[in-house]
Amino acid sequence: MAPVAIETPVHTNGTNGASSDSVKKVQQETEHVHDIDPSKLTLHLKSELTPVPAPETLTFGTVHTDHMLVLNYSPELGWSAPSIEPYGPMQVDPMASCIQYATNIFEGMKAYMGADGRPRLFRPDLNMARMKRSADRLALPPFDEQALLKLIKTLVMVEKRWIPTAPGCSLYIRPTMFGTRCGFGVTPSTSATLLVILSPSGPYFPGPVRPISLYAESRVRRAWPGGTGGHKLALNYAPTLRPTHDASLQGYNQILWLFGDDDHLGEVGQMNAFVVLRREDGSLDVITPPLDGTILPGVTRQSVLDLTRAHMLNAPIPGLPAELTLHVQERHMPIAELVEHSEAGRLAEVFGVGTAAVLVPINRIGYGEEGKEIAEETGASGFGPVAKAVREEIMAIQEARRTHVWSVPCDE
Amino acid sequence: MAPVAIETPVHTNGTNGASSDSVKKVQQETEHVHDIDPSKLTLHLKSELTPVPAPETLTFGTVHTDHMLVLNYSPELGWSAPSIEPYGPMQVDPMASCIQYATNIFEGMKAYMGADGRPRLFRPDLNMARMKRSADRLALPPFDEQALLKLIKTLVMVEKRWIPTAPGCSLYIRPTMFGTRCGFGVTPSTSATLLVILSPSGPYFPGPVRPISLYAESRVRRAWPGGTGGHKLALNYAPTLRPTHDASLQGYNQILWLFGDDDHLGEVGQMNAFVVLRREDGSLDVITPPLDGTILPGVTRQSVLDLTRAHMLNAPIPGLPAELTLHVQERHMPIAELVEHSEAGRLAEVFGVGTAAVLVPINRIGYGEEGKEIAEETGASGFGPVAKAVREEIMAIQEARRTHVWSVPCDE
């Protein structure tokens, strides 16, 4: 069992903790406590290691490696010395904030064994910055992102033998922070635990990559302006389980989340959405919803935007004609507009992007209450030309088959 | 340490679990598994009991009793035999659904030592029905509410010595259910743990009851139509911590949550809101936001509505003139309308109601960006006449000083 610290109940003011005094006290305290210090890392490694599973047996996020990174935060001491220790269940108080009030955040990253033999991360600075924003949104303790990233790299190096090299496989990295303060008062969790779990994973959608279907959901809303949809919080996911389950009974793989009075496109399951439209002059519109607080600022989303914009500057995407014009736009698209484009024959591609699945084509979208559907020809490979080229390019960078600053080695 | 079951990772399909096959499988399975069976209860009691704290030291939700009720659900077996066992930390897998995806629900109830010497609950059927709806909303396992209620009554009887009898004190009851399925696929938690924790509690806001202040928040939204605000989910609480913290820095106790384009009133902190307006003919409007999915269907809210409506039929509320006309309404009230009533001298009372705090008067509401405030005279006692009479009546029923079907003995 992992020796995760258990906070003892605080027998003080049990109110909402909303008095200025208590807040000031917390702020003063955090100024004098320890931040994450990678130089204090201790390793408690297992003497008998688990055999690494055969790559063809890997699915997404079901297996963990031998060890995890553990850090605990207390208001008196700040972040504890980091520890890499055997993966195992942790002790949690039933009154802990993470159980009672969902003060839980996480990140999704992947390590790849680079073509150069070096384990590599993909744009990890974006994950660290986002995790820091998530912690702040739930009033969890702040932390030094560069220090955490350094520890993640060390953990990946320790668990290097777990990085699968088969196509579509990678070592999924799940940094997780959760509040451990005990008590039923609805007040910030002044103590927390930060874990980094590694999971050798196969494709998010098992089998060869093939298009998925969506149900456009307008009764249940995943997020809204002023809510938490723009942050990577555990609490954004639980409410999606029931509607996704219901959509699956109708034969759809995932939900296309719609927002607002005009039912504009949001996310696709747990992925960011992209729509490609054909113009009469042969150029293409590449459209994704804007970061208005309802959309997760995805690392893959940002990378697709960066690559397609660079295509129009000085870095054409391999696999796409250099002379092809892409009109890249972050804007709202009502579902009615998507239907209109489809009916007019302008809809070229729809796909979802995210760390777990990278890029998944979509060939069918159910909408409305009368079983209406947008059906899209996706060709023999299942991919449209933009989806195919962009996915290939991102994976080439991730796997260091192409040299790029986005691919960061873990061994330096 | 409490022997809470730990699910071992499921090494099967790690996708979003959204295939019809897996859903059907779960449905078929749940038809043949055990529901909660109170006749199978086992008691593992501590040999050395903790001394009960002095009532004057009690705050809200910081102390637990000696024991808790524990039930575990597995898709193969259904609900385990219930167990009352020593309170203590539980073992949780770091990949568990409750840590990663916030599949956590809870209820808030209270046990009172009745004037007749019998421990009593207040309208517990409403809590059980709401908890069942919460479980369904997060795709957690269903359960027999009457069976759970029977076990809660037994637990209260076992822990009877912990029920504080001092004014404003009670034994707070926290049923908690959380998903224990392991894996990073975003899929319903097919396994779960259900705990009932007891906490002898003093007033939610410490000290003598006094009015609190609110900041009317329109940038951050607690809930929205199509969201989860109408269910009692852990995930509704974490997003409120940061804004409440920020409001406290401006000198306000709690947030008045606003919704919609017209910024109409939602909840008050974690309570339901009530507004009382004076009419020229001396009658009063008693107004609370409607249950449109953004508002928790509070047990105290329902009780205030029931009592004020009964006042107009055949059961005048003691402490209010029988001839006083109350116009009871569940309707939206934009913050601008509230300001208008205040400026015109029509605003008689504003208060929040909930299980934890019962009823708390509000005497100051900050709104807008220029430090504007609604200030309300609340009289020497801090309570307006409706708030005072309704609170007294509810507490009289809760403490069985008045006989009422809402007050349910635990010993039958």
Coordinates of C-alpha atoms in Angstrom, one line a residue, chain A residues 121-387:
Chain A
L121 CA 6.8 13.9 -24.3
F122 CA 4.6 16.0 -26.6
R123 CA 4.3 19.8 -25.7
P124 CA 4.3 19.0 -22.0
D125 CA 4.6 22.7 -21.1
L126 CA 0.9 23.1 -22.3
N127 CA -0.3 20.4 -19.9
M128 CA 1.6 21.8 -17.0
A129 CA 0.2 25.3 -17.6
R130 CA -3.3 23.9 -17.9
M131 CA -2.9 21.8 -14.7
K132 CA -1.9 24.9 -12.8
R133 CA -5.0 26.8 -14.1
S134 CA -7.1 23.8 -13.1
A135 CA -5.7 23.8 -9.6
D136 CA -6.4 27.5 -9.2
R137 CA -10.0 27.1 -10.5
L138 CA -10.7 24.6 -7.7
A139 CA -8.7 26.5 -5.1
L140 CA -6.2 23.6 -4.8
P141 CA -2.6 24.4 -3.9
P142 CA -0.3 26.0 -6.5
F143 CA 2.9 24.3 -7.7
D144 CA 6.0 24.9 -9.8
E145 CA 5.1 23.4 -13.2
Q146 CA 8.7 23.1 -14.3
A147 CA 9.5 21.1 -11.1
L148 CA 6.6 18.8 -11.7
L149 CA 7.6 18.3 -15.4
K150 CA 11.1 17.4 -14.3
L151 CA 9.7 14.7 -12.0
I152 CA 7.4 13.4 -14.7
K153 CA 10.4 13.0 -17.0
T154 CA 12.3 11.2 -14.2
L155 CA 9.3 8.8 -13.6
V156 CA 9.1 8.1 -17.4
M157 CA 12.8 7.2 -17.4
V158 CA 12.4 4.9 -14.4
E159 CA 9.5 3.2 -16.2
K160 CA 11.1 3.3 -19.6
R161 CA 10.7 -0.4 -20.2
W162 CA 6.9 0.1 -20.1
I163 CA 6.8 2.4 -23.2
P164 CA 5.1 0.4 -25.9
T165 CA 6.6 0.8 -29.4
A166 CA 3.9 -0.8 -31.5
P167 CA 1.9 1.5 -33.8
G168 CA -0.9 3.4 -32.0
C169 CA 0.6 2.5 -28.6
S170 CA 2.2 4.9 -26.1
L171 CA 2.7 5.3 -22.4
Y172 CA -0.2 7.3 -21.2
I173 CA 0.6 9.7 -18.3
R174 CA -2.0 10.8 -15.8
P175 CA -1.0 13.5 -13.4
T176 CA -3.8 13.7 -10.8
M177 CA -4.3 16.1 -7.9
F178 CA -7.1 15.9 -5.3
G179 CA -8.1 17.6 -2.1
T180 CA -7.6 15.7 1.1
R181 CA -8.9 18.2 3.7
C182 CA -11.4 16.4 5.9
G183 CA -14.7 18.0 6.9
F184 CA -18.2 18.7 5.5
G185 CA -17.8 22.5 5.5
V186 CA -17.8 23.6 1.8
T187 CA -14.4 25.3 1.9
P188 CA -11.1 25.1 -0.1
S189 CA -9.1 21.9 0.4
T190 CA -6.0 23.3 2.1
S191 CA -4.3 19.9 1.8
A192 CA -3.9 17.8 -1.3
T193 CA -2.2 14.8 -2.9
L194 CA -0.6 14.9 -6.3
L195 CA 0.1 11.6 -8.1
V196 CA 1.5 10.8 -11.5
I197 CA 0.3 7.4 -12.8
L198 CA 1.6 5.7 -16.0
S199 CA -0.5 3.4 -18.1
P200 CA 0.9 1.6 -21.2
S201 CA -2.0 2.0 -23.7
G202 CA -3.2 0.9 -27.0
P203 CA -5.6 2.9 -29.2
Y204 CA -8.4 4.8 -27.4
F205 CA -10.9 3.2 -29.7
P206 CA -9.8 -0.4 -30.0
G207 CA -8.9 -2.1 -33.3
P208 CA -7.8 -0.3 -36.5
V209 CA -8.7 3.4 -36.6
R210 CA -12.2 3.7 -38.1
P211 CA -14.7 6.5 -38.1
I212 CA -17.1 6.9 -35.2
S213 CA -20.7 8.1 -35.0
L214 CA -22.0 10.9 -32.8
Y215 CA -25.3 11.9 -31.4
A216 CA -25.8 15.7 -31.3
E217 CA -27.1 16.4 -27.7
S218 CA -29.0 19.5 -27.0
R219 CA -31.1 18.6 -23.9
V220 CA -28.1 17.8 -21.6
R221 CA -25.3 20.5 -21.7
R222 CA -21.8 19.5 -20.9
A223 CA -20.6 23.1 -20.2
W224 CA -21.7 26.7 -20.5
P225 CA -20.2 30.2 -20.3
G226 CA -19.1 31.0 -16.7
G227 CA -18.8 27.2 -16.0
T228 CA -15.8 24.9 -15.8
G229 CA -15.7 23.4 -19.4
G230 CA -12.5 25.3 -20.2
H231 CA -10.6 23.5 -17.4
K232 CA -9.5 19.9 -17.0
L233 CA -11.4 18.9 -13.9
A234 CA -12.7 15.5 -12.9
L235 CA -16.1 17.0 -12.4
N236 CA -16.5 17.7 -16.2
Y237 CA -16.6 14.0 -16.9
A238 CA -19.1 12.4 -14.5
P239 CA -22.1 14.2 -16.0
T240 CA -21.3 12.9 -19.5
L241 CA -21.6 9.2 -18.5
R242 CA -25.4 8.9 -18.4
P243 CA -26.0 10.8 -21.7
T244 CA -23.2 8.9 -23.5
H245 CA -24.7 5.6 -22.2
D246 CA -28.1 6.7 -23.5
A247 CA -26.6 7.7 -26.9
S248 CA -24.9 4.3 -27.1
L249 CA -28.3 2.6 -26.7
Q250 CA -29.3 4.5 -29.9
G251 CA -26.2 3.1 -31.6
Y252 CA -23.9 6.1 -31.4
N253 CA -20.3 6.0 -30.1
Q254 CA -20.0 9.4 -28.6
I255 CA -21.9 12.7 -28.1
L256 CA -21.5 15.9 -30.0
W257 CA -22.1 18.4 -27.3
L258 CA -24.1 21.5 -28.3
F259 CA -24.2 24.9 -26.5
G260 CA -26.3 28.0 -26.4
D261 CA -29.6 29.0 -27.9
D262 CA -28.3 28.3 -31.4
D263 CA -27.0 24.8 -30.5
H264 CA -23.5 25.5 -31.7
L265 CA -20.9 22.8 -31.7
G266 CA -18.9 22.1 -28.6
E267 CA -16.8 19.1 -27.9
V268 CA -17.0 15.6 -29.4
G269 CA -17.1 13.1 -26.6
Q270 CA -13.9 14.1 -24.7
M271 CA -12.3 15.5 -27.8
N272 CA -12.2 18.9 -29.5
A273 CA -14.2 19.1 -32.8
F274 CA -13.0 20.1 -36.2
V275 CA -15.1 20.6 -39.4
V276 CA -13.6 20.9 -42.9
L277 CA -15.7 22.6 -45.6
R278 CA -15.1 22.7 -49.4
R279 CA -15.2 26.1 -51.2
E280 CA -16.0 26.4 -54.9
D281 CA -12.5 27.5 -55.6
G282 CA -11.1 24.3 -54.2
S283 CA -9.8 25.8 -51.0
L284 CA -10.9 24.5 -47.6
D285 CA -12.3 26.0 -44.4
V286 CA -10.9 24.4 -41.3
I287 CA -13.1 25.3 -38.4
T288 CA -13.0 24.5 -34.7
P289 CA -15.1 26.0 -31.8
P290 CA -13.4 29.0 -30.0
L291 CA -12.0 28.9 -26.5
D292 CA -15.0 30.7 -24.9
G293 CA -14.8 28.8 -21.6
T294 CA -17.0 25.9 -22.7
I295 CA -14.2 24.2 -24.6
L296 CA -11.1 22.4 -23.2
P297 CA -8.0 24.1 -24.6
G298 CA -6.7 20.8 -26.0
V299 CA -3.0 20.3 -26.8
T300 CA -3.9 18.4 -29.9
R301 CA -6.5 21.1 -30.9
Q302 CA -3.7 23.7 -30.5
S303 CA -1.3 21.6 -32.6
V304 CA -3.9 21.1 -35.4
L305 CA -4.4 24.9 -35.4
D306 CA -0.7 25.6 -35.4
L307 CA 0.1 23.1 -38.2
T308 CA -2.8 24.2 -40.5
R309 CA -1.9 27.9 -39.9
A310 CA 1.8 27.1 -40.6
H311 CA 0.7 25.4 -43.8
M312 CA -0.4 28.8 -45.0
L313 CA 2.9 30.5 -44.0
N314 CA 6.1 28.6 -44.8
A315 CA 5.5 25.0 -43.6
P316 CA 3.2 23.0 -45.8
I317 CA 1.9 19.8 -44.1
P318 CA 3.4 16.7 -45.8
G319 CA 0.6 14.8 -47.5
L320 CA -1.3 18.0 -48.5
P321 CA -0.6 19.9 -51.7
A322 CA 1.5 23.0 -50.7
E323 CA -0.7 25.1 -52.9
L324 CA -3.9 24.0 -51.1
T325 CA -5.4 27.0 -49.3
L326 CA -6.7 26.4 -45.7
H327 CA -8.9 29.0 -44.1
V328 CA -8.4 28.3 -40.4
Q329 CA -11.1 29.6 -38.1
E330 CA -12.0 29.4 -34.5
R331 CA -15.7 30.2 -34.5
H332 CA -19.1 29.0 -33.4
M333 CA -21.0 26.7 -35.8
P334 CA -24.7 26.0 -35.1
I335 CA -25.7 22.4 -35.8
A336 CA -28.2 23.9 -38.3
E337 CA -25.3 25.3 -40.3
L338 CA -23.5 22.0 -40.2
V339 CA -26.6 20.3 -41.6
E340 CA -26.9 23.0 -44.3
H341 CA -23.2 22.4 -45.4
S342 CA -23.8 18.7 -45.5
E343 CA -27.0 19.1 -47.6
A344 CA -25.2 21.5 -50.0
G345 CA -22.4 19.0 -50.4
R346 CA -19.8 21.4 -48.9
L347 CA -19.1 19.2 -45.8
A348 CA -15.7 17.6 -46.5
E349 CA -14.6 16.2 -43.1
V350 CA -15.5 16.1 -39.4
F351 CA -13.1 14.8 -36.8
G352 CA -12.3 14.8 -33.1
V353 CA -8.8 15.4 -31.7
G354 CA -7.4 14.8 -28.2
T355 CA -4.4 13.4 -26.4
A356 CA -5.9 10.0 -25.8
A357 CA -7.3 9.3 -29.3
V358 CA -5.0 11.7 -31.3
L359 CA -7.5 12.1 -34.2
V360 CA -10.6 10.2 -34.9
P361 CA -12.8 10.7 -38.1
I362 CA -16.5 11.0 -37.8
N363 CA -18.8 9.6 -40.5
R364 CA -22.3 9.9 -39.0
I365 CA -24.1 12.5 -36.7
G366 CA -27.6 11.9 -35.4
Y367 CA -29.5 15.1 -34.5
G368 CA -33.0 16.3 -33.6
E369 CA -35.7 14.0 -32.4
E370 CA -36.8 12.3 -35.7
G371 CA -33.7 10.2 -36.2
K372 CA -32.2 12.6 -38.7
E373 CA -28.6 12.0 -39.6
I374 CA -25.6 13.7 -41.3
A375 CA -23.8 11.0 -43.2
E376 CA -20.3 11.6 -44.5
E377 CA -18.2 9.7 -47.0
T378 CA -14.9 9.1 -45.4
G379 CA -13.2 7.1 -48.1
A380 CA -11.6 3.7 -47.8
S381 CA -9.1 4.7 -45.1
G382 CA -11.8 6.3 -43.1
F383 CA -9.9 9.6 -43.2
G384 CA -10.4 12.7 -45.2
P385 CA -7.2 14.3 -46.6
V386 CA -6.8 17.0 -43.9
A387 CA -7.5 14.5 -41.1

